Tab-separated table of C-alpha atoms in Angstrom:
chain	number	residue	atom	x	y	z
A	215	MET	CA	82.045	-12.312	162.470
A	216	THR	CA	80.577	-11.130	159.419
A	217	GLU	CA	82.881	-8.317	158.026
A	218	GLU	CA	85.183	-9.648	155.143
A	219	PHE	CA	88.464	-10.496	156.032
A	220	HIS	CA	91.597	-7.881	155.592
A	221	ARG	CA	93.294	-9.208	152.905
A	222	ILE	CA	90.457	-10.296	150.753
A	223	ARG	CA	88.690	-7.014	150.871
A	224	ARG	CA	92.140	-5.366	149.124
A	225	LEU	CA	90.915	-7.437	145.971
A	226	PRO	CA	88.326	-6.163	143.638
A	227	PRO	CA	86.125	-8.350	142.501
A	228	TYR	CA	87.227	-11.038	139.595
A	229	VAL	CA	86.370	-9.279	136.705
A	230	PHE	CA	86.699	-12.573	134.491
A	231	ALA	CA	83.711	-14.004	136.810
A	232	GLU	CA	80.640	-12.567	134.760
A	233	VAL	CA	81.977	-13.734	131.222
A	234	ASN	CA	83.004	-17.326	132.941
A	235	LYS	CA	79.327	-17.710	134.422
A	236	ALA	CA	78.186	-16.551	131.233
A	237	LYS	CA	80.470	-19.654	129.455
A	238	ALA	CA	79.076	-21.878	132.141
A	239	GLY	CA	75.717	-21.368	131.422
A	240	ALA	CA	75.802	-21.695	127.731
A	241	ARG	CA	77.871	-24.898	127.635
A	242	ALA	CA	75.102	-26.252	130.163
A	243	ARG	CA	72.516	-25.306	127.620
A	244	GLY	CA	74.494	-27.546	124.827
A	245	GLU	CA	75.785	-24.266	123.016
A	246	ASP	CA	79.325	-25.255	121.250
A	247	ILE	CA	81.484	-22.310	122.801
A	248	ILE	CA	85.018	-21.198	121.038
A	249	ASP	CA	86.913	-20.484	124.444
A	250	LEU	CA	90.136	-18.586	123.565
A	251	GLY	CA	89.385	-16.626	126.690
A	252	MET	CA	92.064	-18.489	128.320
A	253	GLY	CA	95.807	-18.353	128.491
A	254	ASN	CA	95.613	-22.351	128.676
A	255	PRO	CA	97.965	-23.849	126.094
A	256	ASP	CA	96.006	-26.713	124.217
A	257	SER	CA	98.979	-28.588	122.821
A	258	PRO	CA	100.224	-31.973	124.959
A	259	THR	CA	103.466	-31.492	126.642
A	260	PRO	CA	106.415	-33.557	124.227
A	261	PRO	CA	106.437	-37.363	124.306
A	262	HIS	CA	110.355	-37.541	125.259
A	263	ILE	CA	109.132	-35.384	128.893
A	264	VAL	CA	106.034	-36.882	129.277
A	265	ARG	CA	108.525	-40.613	129.074
A	266	LYS	CA	110.901	-39.306	131.657
A	267	LEU	CA	107.839	-37.996	134.069
A	268	VAL	CA	106.586	-42.027	133.917
A	269	GLU	CA	110.100	-43.284	134.255
A	270	THR	CA	110.962	-41.536	137.255
A	271	VAL	CA	107.517	-41.944	139.204
A	272	ALA	CA	108.156	-45.640	138.285
A	273	ASP	CA	110.892	-45.449	140.991
A	274	PRO	CA	109.348	-44.819	144.559
A	275	ARG	CA	112.659	-43.031	145.828
A	276	SER	CA	110.874	-40.303	143.788
A	277	HIS	CA	107.447	-40.001	145.962
A	278	ARG	CA	109.661	-38.503	149.165
A	279	TYR	CA	109.531	-35.152	149.656
A	280	SER	CA	111.092	-32.490	147.447
A	281	VAL	CA	113.100	-29.483	148.308
A	282	SER	CA	111.502	-26.104	148.093
A	283	ARG	CA	114.498	-24.061	145.806
A	284	GLY	CA	114.608	-27.289	143.197
A	285	ILE	CA	116.763	-30.233	142.470
A	286	PRO	CA	120.241	-29.481	141.955
A	287	GLY	CA	120.170	-30.840	138.715
A	288	LEU	CA	116.817	-28.670	137.726
A	289	ARG	CA	118.976	-25.959	138.939
A	290	ARG	CA	122.352	-26.851	136.578
A	291	ALA	CA	119.695	-27.316	133.748
A	292	LEU	CA	118.256	-23.818	133.970
A	293	ALA	CA	121.475	-22.135	134.155
A	294	GLY	CA	122.265	-23.698	130.871
A	295	TYR	CA	119.432	-22.622	129.002
A	296	TYR	CA	120.489	-19.176	130.153
A	297	GLU	CA	123.832	-19.814	128.447
A	298	ARG	CA	123.104	-21.112	125.755
A	299	ARG	CA	119.888	-18.848	125.079
A	300	PHE	CA	121.253	-15.449	126.524
A	301	GLY	CA	124.780	-15.706	126.610
A	302	VAL	CA	124.060	-14.960	131.022
A	303	ALA	CA	126.243	-17.218	133.122
A	304	LEU	CA	123.930	-18.374	136.622
A	305	ASP	CA	125.450	-19.800	139.420
A	306	PRO	CA	122.487	-22.858	140.202
A	307	GLU	CA	123.721	-22.451	144.136
A	308	THR	CA	123.009	-18.781	144.751
A	309	GLU	CA	120.981	-17.419	141.457
A	310	VAL	CA	118.565	-20.059	140.597
A	311	ILE	CA	114.885	-21.095	142.022
A	312	ALA	CA	112.636	-23.716	141.276
A	313	THR	CA	109.257	-22.416	141.920
A	314	LEU	CA	105.676	-23.684	141.624
A	315	GLY	CA	105.115	-21.841	138.470
A	316	SER	CA	106.203	-18.216	137.795
A	317	LYS	CA	102.965	-16.928	139.117
A	318	GLU	CA	103.863	-18.456	142.572
A	319	GLY	CA	107.345	-17.400	142.769
A	320	LEU	CA	106.471	-13.794	141.961
A	321	ALA	CA	103.236	-13.506	144.559
A	322	ASN	CA	106.119	-15.187	146.940
A	323	LEU	CA	108.854	-13.057	146.320
A	324	ALA	CA	106.018	-9.968	146.388
A	325	SER	CA	105.188	-11.202	150.295
A	326	ALA	CA	109.219	-11.417	151.175
A	327	ILE	CA	110.258	-7.876	149.935
A	328	THR	CA	107.260	-6.228	150.661
A	329	SER	CA	106.505	-4.018	153.480
A	330	PRO	CA	103.047	-2.207	154.553
A	331	GLY	CA	102.885	0.507	152.688
A	332	ASP	CA	105.599	0.468	149.799
A	333	THR	CA	104.825	1.315	146.591
A	334	ILE	CA	105.726	-1.020	143.941
A	335	LEU	CA	105.577	0.254	139.847
A	336	VAL	CA	103.385	-1.862	137.631
A	337	PRO	CA	102.675	-1.440	134.226
A	338	ASN	CA	98.874	-0.881	133.536
A	339	PRO	CA	97.852	-3.309	131.718
A	340	SER	CA	99.534	-6.408	132.699
A	341	TYR	CA	98.775	-10.121	134.585
A	342	PRO	CA	96.624	-9.989	137.392
A	343	ILE	CA	99.680	-11.149	139.805
A	344	HIS	CA	101.919	-8.604	139.030
A	345	GLN	CA	99.629	-6.153	140.953
A	346	PHE	CA	97.769	-8.224	143.617
A	347	GLY	CA	100.563	-10.409	144.506
A	348	PHE	CA	101.743	-6.648	145.771
A	349	ILE	CA	98.399	-5.940	147.041
A	350	ILE	CA	97.969	-9.081	149.080
A	351	ALA	CA	101.646	-8.153	150.840
A	352	GLY	CA	100.391	-4.934	151.988
A	353	ALA	CA	102.179	-2.389	148.826
A	354	SER	CA	100.195	0.366	147.265
A	355	VAL	CA	100.905	0.264	143.547
A	356	ARG	CA	101.230	2.791	141.449
A	357	SER	CA	100.531	2.297	137.176
A	358	ILE	CA	102.854	3.159	134.969
A	359	PRO	CA	102.512	2.800	130.928
A	360	ALA	CA	102.664	-0.729	129.629
A	361	THR	CA	104.956	-0.167	126.277
A	362	PRO	CA	108.592	-0.699	126.314
A	363	ASP	CA	109.722	3.220	124.980
A	364	GLU	CA	109.995	6.462	126.132
A	365	GLU	CA	106.897	6.940	127.542
A	366	MET	CA	107.301	3.991	130.023
A	367	LEU	CA	110.627	5.579	131.100
A	368	ARG	CA	109.386	9.281	131.549
A	369	ALA	CA	106.966	7.478	133.799
A	370	LEU	CA	109.111	6.049	135.805
A	371	ASP	CA	111.137	9.096	136.164
A	372	ARG	CA	107.647	10.961	137.000
A	373	ALA	CA	106.778	7.779	139.608
A	374	VAL	CA	110.056	8.109	141.561
A	375	ARG	CA	109.940	12.206	142.178
A	376	HIS	CA	106.696	11.802	142.918
A	377	SER	CA	105.344	8.649	144.690
A	378	VAL	CA	105.527	8.845	148.646
A	379	PRO	CA	107.299	6.492	149.905
A	380	LYS	CA	109.773	5.983	146.926
A	381	PRO	CA	109.122	3.139	144.895
A	382	THR	CA	111.028	-0.100	145.820
A	383	ALA	CA	110.421	-2.386	143.293
A	384	LEU	CA	109.086	-2.497	139.390
A	385	ILE	CA	107.269	-5.390	137.407
A	386	VAL	CA	108.059	-5.960	133.400
A	387	ASN	CA	106.313	-8.233	131.524
A	388	PHE	CA	107.936	-8.593	127.791
A	389	PRO	CA	106.696	-10.356	125.445
A	390	SER	CA	103.614	-9.249	127.832
A	391	ASN	CA	100.277	-10.700	128.664
A	392	PRO	CA	97.962	-8.994	127.699
A	393	THR	CA	99.120	-6.489	125.146
A	394	ALA	CA	101.966	-8.867	123.395
A	395	PHE	CA	104.712	-6.236	123.446
A	396	VAL	CA	107.721	-7.490	122.873
A	397	ALA	CA	110.687	-5.409	124.648
A	398	HIS	CA	114.464	-4.864	122.828
A	399	LEU	CA	117.507	-5.080	124.751
A	400	ASP	CA	118.640	-0.989	124.472
A	401	PHE	CA	115.118	-0.569	126.427
A	402	TYR	CA	116.389	-3.090	128.925
A	403	LYS	CA	119.682	-1.115	129.215
A	404	GLU	CA	118.081	2.020	129.977
A	405	LEU	CA	115.937	0.350	132.552
A	406	VAL	CA	118.307	-1.101	134.346
A	407	ALA	CA	121.057	2.193	134.053
A	408	PHE	CA	117.908	3.965	136.041
A	409	ALA	CA	117.249	1.547	138.642
A	410	ARG	CA	120.930	0.976	139.699
A	411	ARG	CA	120.649	4.773	139.766
A	412	GLU	CA	117.221	4.977	141.571
A	413	GLU	CA	117.813	1.857	143.753
A	414	ILE	CA	114.780	0.227	142.800
A	415	TRP	CA	114.101	-4.030	142.404
A	416	ILE	CA	113.030	-5.081	139.055
A	417	MET	CA	111.265	-8.456	138.742
A	418	SER	CA	110.963	-9.463	135.257
A	419	ASP	CA	108.557	-11.638	134.036
A	420	LEU	CA	109.504	-13.520	130.683
A	421	ALA	CA	107.242	-16.512	130.437
A	422	TYR	CA	106.765	-16.340	127.176
A	423	CYS	CA	110.134	-15.940	125.503
A	424	GLU	CA	110.285	-18.303	123.209
A	425	ILE	CA	107.215	-17.329	121.650
A	426	TYR	CA	107.872	-14.588	119.090
A	427	PHE	CA	107.106	-14.258	115.711
A	428	GLY	CA	109.922	-11.834	114.606
A	429	ASP	CA	113.627	-12.560	113.273
A	430	VAL	CA	114.687	-11.482	116.418
A	431	PRO	CA	114.630	-13.708	119.918
A	432	PRO	CA	113.259	-11.515	122.506
A	433	PRO	CA	115.991	-10.943	125.532
A	434	SER	CA	116.283	-11.672	128.852
A	435	ILE	CA	116.965	-8.362	131.449
A	436	LEU	CA	120.006	-10.344	132.811
A	437	GLN	CA	121.878	-9.596	129.296
A	438	VAL	CA	122.853	-6.363	130.546
A	439	GLU	CA	125.832	-5.441	132.441
A	440	GLY	CA	125.174	-4.828	136.174
A	441	ALA	CA	121.184	-5.919	135.472
A	442	LYS	CA	121.769	-9.085	138.204
A	443	ASP	CA	122.524	-6.075	140.833
A	444	ILE	CA	118.669	-4.811	141.154
A	445	ALA	CA	117.077	-7.666	139.164
A	446	VAL	CA	115.513	-11.180	139.198
A	447	GLU	CA	113.482	-13.015	136.013
A	448	PHE	CA	110.512	-15.641	136.070
A	449	THR	CA	110.726	-17.688	133.753
A	450	SER	CA	108.047	-21.025	133.041
A	451	LEU	CA	108.036	-24.197	131.065
A	452	SER	CA	104.476	-23.915	130.584
A	453	LYS	CA	103.902	-22.187	126.870
A	454	THR	CA	107.605	-23.218	125.568
A	455	TYR	CA	106.449	-26.534	126.138
A	456	SER	CA	102.946	-27.171	126.701
A	457	MET	CA	102.945	-28.268	130.052
A	458	ALA	CA	101.529	-25.561	131.728
A	459	GLY	CA	99.142	-27.864	134.565
A	460	TRP	CA	102.922	-29.042	135.765
A	461	ARG	CA	103.657	-26.174	137.398
A	462	MET	CA	107.464	-25.929	136.834
A	463	GLY	CA	108.707	-22.461	136.825
A	464	PHE	CA	112.329	-20.683	137.896
A	465	ALA	CA	113.024	-17.118	139.457
A	466	ALA	CA	117.072	-16.283	138.692
A	467	GLY	CA	119.086	-13.110	139.017
A	468	ASN	CA	119.887	-11.231	141.797
A	469	PRO	CA	121.053	-13.604	144.442
A	470	ARG	CA	119.509	-11.641	147.432
A	471	LEU	CA	116.055	-11.516	145.503
A	472	ILE	CA	116.467	-14.945	145.212
A	473	GLN	CA	117.821	-16.198	148.859
A	474	ALA	CA	114.199	-14.384	150.208
A	475	LEU	CA	112.317	-16.375	147.627
A	476	THR	CA	114.327	-19.410	148.947
A	477	ARG	CA	113.858	-18.944	152.910
A	478	ILE	CA	109.995	-17.985	152.036
A	479	LYS	CA	109.069	-21.105	150.350
A	480	SER	CA	110.937	-22.900	152.887
A	481	TYR	CA	108.312	-22.143	155.293
A	482	LEU	CA	105.690	-22.735	152.581
A	483	ASP	CA	105.676	-25.586	150.457
A	484	TYR	CA	108.513	-28.739	149.765
A	485	GLY	CA	108.625	-28.190	145.710
A	486	ALA	CA	107.364	-29.744	142.858
A	487	PHE	CA	106.881	-33.356	142.587
A	488	THR	CA	110.686	-34.831	142.204
A	489	PRO	CA	109.772	-36.413	138.819
A	490	ILE	CA	107.881	-33.016	137.624
A	491	GLN	CA	111.080	-31.740	137.980
A	492	VAL	CA	113.060	-34.417	136.483
A	493	ALA	CA	111.116	-34.167	133.277
A	494	ALA	CA	111.734	-30.454	133.588
A	495	VAL	CA	115.505	-31.587	133.346
A	496	ALA	CA	114.478	-33.667	130.385
A	497	ALA	CA	112.407	-30.705	128.689
A	498	LEU	CA	115.310	-28.086	129.312
A	499	SER	CA	118.170	-30.134	127.988
A	500	GLY	CA	116.811	-32.548	125.769
A	501	PRO	CA	116.163	-32.106	122.109
A	502	GLN	CA	114.262	-28.486	121.173
A	503	ASP	CA	112.997	-28.997	118.223
A	504	CYS	CA	109.458	-28.976	120.053
A	505	VAL	CA	110.088	-25.345	120.788
A	506	ALA	CA	110.156	-24.302	117.213
A	507	GLU	CA	107.235	-26.549	116.555
A	508	VAL	CA	105.389	-24.603	119.644
A	509	ARG	CA	106.588	-21.340	117.709
A	510	HIS	CA	105.450	-22.015	114.719
A	511	LEU	CA	102.140	-23.216	115.941
A	512	TYR	CA	101.327	-20.255	117.379
A	513	ARG	CA	102.462	-18.294	114.511
A	514	GLU	CA	100.023	-19.849	111.890
A	515	ARG	CA	97.188	-19.854	114.488
A	516	ARG	CA	98.276	-15.953	114.909
A	517	ASP	CA	97.866	-15.513	110.875
A	518	VAL	CA	94.549	-17.513	110.357
A	519	LEU	CA	92.994	-15.055	113.301
A	520	LEU	CA	93.781	-11.889	112.050
A	521	LYS	CA	93.268	-12.780	108.581
A	522	GLY	CA	89.913	-13.795	109.511
A	523	LEU	CA	89.193	-10.934	111.687
A	524	HIS	CA	90.161	-8.562	109.234
A	525	ALA	CA	88.071	-9.730	106.941
A	526	ALA	CA	85.228	-9.526	109.197
A	527	GLY	CA	85.728	-6.201	109.624
A	528	TRP	CA	88.048	-6.117	112.719
A	529	ASP	CA	91.173	-4.061	112.752
A	530	VAL	CA	93.191	-5.885	114.984
A	531	PRO	CA	97.134	-5.604	115.148
A	532	ALA	CA	99.273	-8.288	114.834
A	533	PRO	CA	101.209	-9.383	118.086
A	534	GLU	CA	104.768	-9.108	118.372
A	535	GLY	CA	105.068	-12.333	120.714
A	536	SER	CA	102.920	-14.396	123.283
A	537	MET	CA	99.779	-16.636	122.830
A	538	PHE	CA	97.313	-13.535	122.555
A	539	ALA	CA	95.912	-11.019	120.599
A	540	TRP	CA	95.323	-7.452	122.367
A	541	ALA	CA	92.193	-6.624	120.170
A	542	PRO	CA	90.400	-2.533	120.256
A	543	ILE	CA	86.768	-3.616	120.646
A	544	PRO	CA	85.354	-2.098	117.538
A	545	GLU	CA	84.093	1.475	117.800
A	546	PRO	CA	80.230	0.887	117.602
A	547	PHE	CA	80.474	-0.927	120.716
A	548	ARG	CA	83.343	0.933	122.517
A	549	GLU	CA	81.199	2.350	124.803
A	550	MET	CA	79.362	-1.257	126.356
A	551	GLY	CA	82.714	-1.607	127.629
A	552	SER	CA	84.960	-5.025	127.725
A	553	VAL	CA	83.281	-6.673	130.133
A	554	ASP	CA	79.621	-6.161	128.198
A	555	PHE	CA	81.192	-7.102	125.136
A	556	SER	CA	82.645	-9.775	126.119
A	557	LYS	CA	79.393	-11.702	127.015
A	558	LEU	CA	77.714	-9.914	123.731
A	559	LEU	CA	80.426	-11.650	121.427
A	560	LEU	CA	79.618	-15.076	123.915
A	561	LYS	CA	75.833	-14.481	123.673
A	562	GLU	CA	75.480	-14.043	119.671
A	563	ALA	CA	78.720	-15.425	118.104
A	564	GLY	CA	79.393	-18.214	120.686
A	565	VAL	CA	82.977	-16.523	121.222
A	566	ALA	CA	84.631	-16.329	124.339
A	567	VAL	CA	87.492	-13.418	125.234
A	568	ALA	CA	88.687	-12.014	128.279
A	569	PRO	CA	87.600	-8.615	129.023
A	570	GLY	CA	90.693	-5.826	128.807
A	571	LEU	CA	89.795	-4.608	132.235
A	572	GLY	CA	90.435	-7.766	133.940
A	573	PHE	CA	94.226	-6.612	133.517
A	574	GLY	CA	93.783	-3.359	134.999
A	575	GLU	CA	91.608	0.055	134.519
A	576	TYR	CA	93.997	0.888	131.289
A	577	GLY	CA	92.792	-2.778	129.316
A	578	GLU	CA	88.948	-1.143	129.281
A	579	GLY	CA	88.364	-0.780	125.767
A	580	PHE	CA	90.576	-3.512	124.625
A	581	VAL	CA	89.540	-7.767	124.781
A	582	ARG	CA	92.192	-10.355	124.985
A	583	ILE	CA	91.735	-13.315	121.905
A	584	GLY	CA	94.076	-16.274	122.958
A	585	LEU	CA	95.346	-18.406	120.271
A	586	VAL	CA	94.390	-21.615	121.850
A	587	GLU	CA	92.446	-23.303	119.499
A	588	ASN	CA	93.182	-25.226	116.306
A	589	THR	CA	93.173	-23.392	113.387
A	590	GLN	CA	89.685	-25.380	112.298
A	591	ARG	CA	88.538	-23.757	114.947
A	592	LEU	CA	89.970	-20.527	114.669
A	593	ARG	CA	87.896	-19.938	111.127
A	594	GLN	CA	84.795	-21.085	112.486
A	595	ALA	CA	85.222	-18.270	115.203
A	596	THR	CA	86.012	-15.660	113.059
A	597	ARG	CA	83.419	-16.703	110.596
A	598	ALA	CA	81.022	-16.401	113.849
A	599	ILE	CA	82.436	-13.080	114.074
A	600	LYS	CA	81.542	-12.058	110.922
A	601	GLY	CA	78.015	-13.140	111.492
A	602	PHE	CA	77.640	-11.516	114.831
A	603	PHE	CA	79.090	-7.436	113.521
A	604	GLY	CA	76.945	-8.159	110.017
A	605	ARG	CA	73.838	-9.032	112.173
A	606	HIS	CA	74.726	-5.663	113.865
A	607	GLY	CA	74.553	-3.388	110.443
A	608	LEU	CA	78.613	-3.255	110.589
A	609	HIS	CA	80.803	-4.859	108.008
A	610	SER	CA	84.491	-4.413	107.116
A	611	ASN	CA	84.686	-1.006	105.809
A	612	SER	CA	82.364	0.553	108.841
A	613	VAL	CA	84.167	-1.051	111.923
A	614	GLY	CA	87.169	1.210	112.954
A	615	ALA	CA	89.487	0.741	115.328
A	616	GLU	CA	92.729	1.804	117.017
A	617	HIS	CA	96.506	-0.176	116.299
A	618	VAL	CA	98.200	-0.347	119.387
A	619	ALA	CA	101.459	-0.916	117.919
């Protein structure tokens, strides 16, 4: 009775726990901690979305059970978004399902399609659910490079030739959490051709598609001809509309994968609260000025953060998208590792970041910095970091770092 449960044994210790414990302790002592470690949007949900929620929740009929795959109007709204944004036609009945955030959809689809011992290809570093959803389901995970380029494609080819059993599914996530890389359509074309040839499912996490800093919006893998033969894509309202706590996401694409997710969810939940789904329709189909405003907000924060870090002597590459900067640990601190560096930064600068090790072993040597505070607090954070470096005898001409972009 004292032995650990089987599926829990497959999960490693929570890497972020040590930093979270130190952060909680500092706050309990009354210290001012600038928390850049969580990917938790701090902006309010746009007012027209909130008004629709309030209006709908006042109707007692909306208090009953919903349906796990989402109300028809919401699935139509998501299909309409894909048509406008990507030029992709989706059948709301067979190619779209609502999820309780993209994380829940990813985990439940992993459970639906995985047999014990399956091999799954996952970028490393990547968002933890990408690998642990499949590990919980009984699969083995093989790491591949996280960059959307020839290096990843070569690694995929090697994985297919040298994995036993042959991989059954592949995860991709661009714009990426945590690395902030953005993929281009030509890369997706090669990826789809590979997956169709090798008969491998693709699960694309597109949660950050509206937070980008270049001139070209990130594409959807479903824009590629034939992608729906093998791919399903997850999106979320969390970052685009500052609706993280509302837990509203979607899966779209291959009908067989959508049906598998629909079936397993029918056993597990009754769907999101109906007023939240109605408000999500207002988000997708209503005025979109708020999306551009969110994008501008994160761009401004990115620029302030990078300017301050560079002034402090921390050479952090500019993220192409997402709400994060993926920062190589300065060379003098590199040997202590990302967890101890994060704890030291918290202790001496009052700034919390996420240790790269929490995103996979190849995240070691980096920390993830979230753009989740206003510009004033970000300037305060970079001044504190500059002071921290200075106390260790490090200045702008003595702190080195490698670019990852």
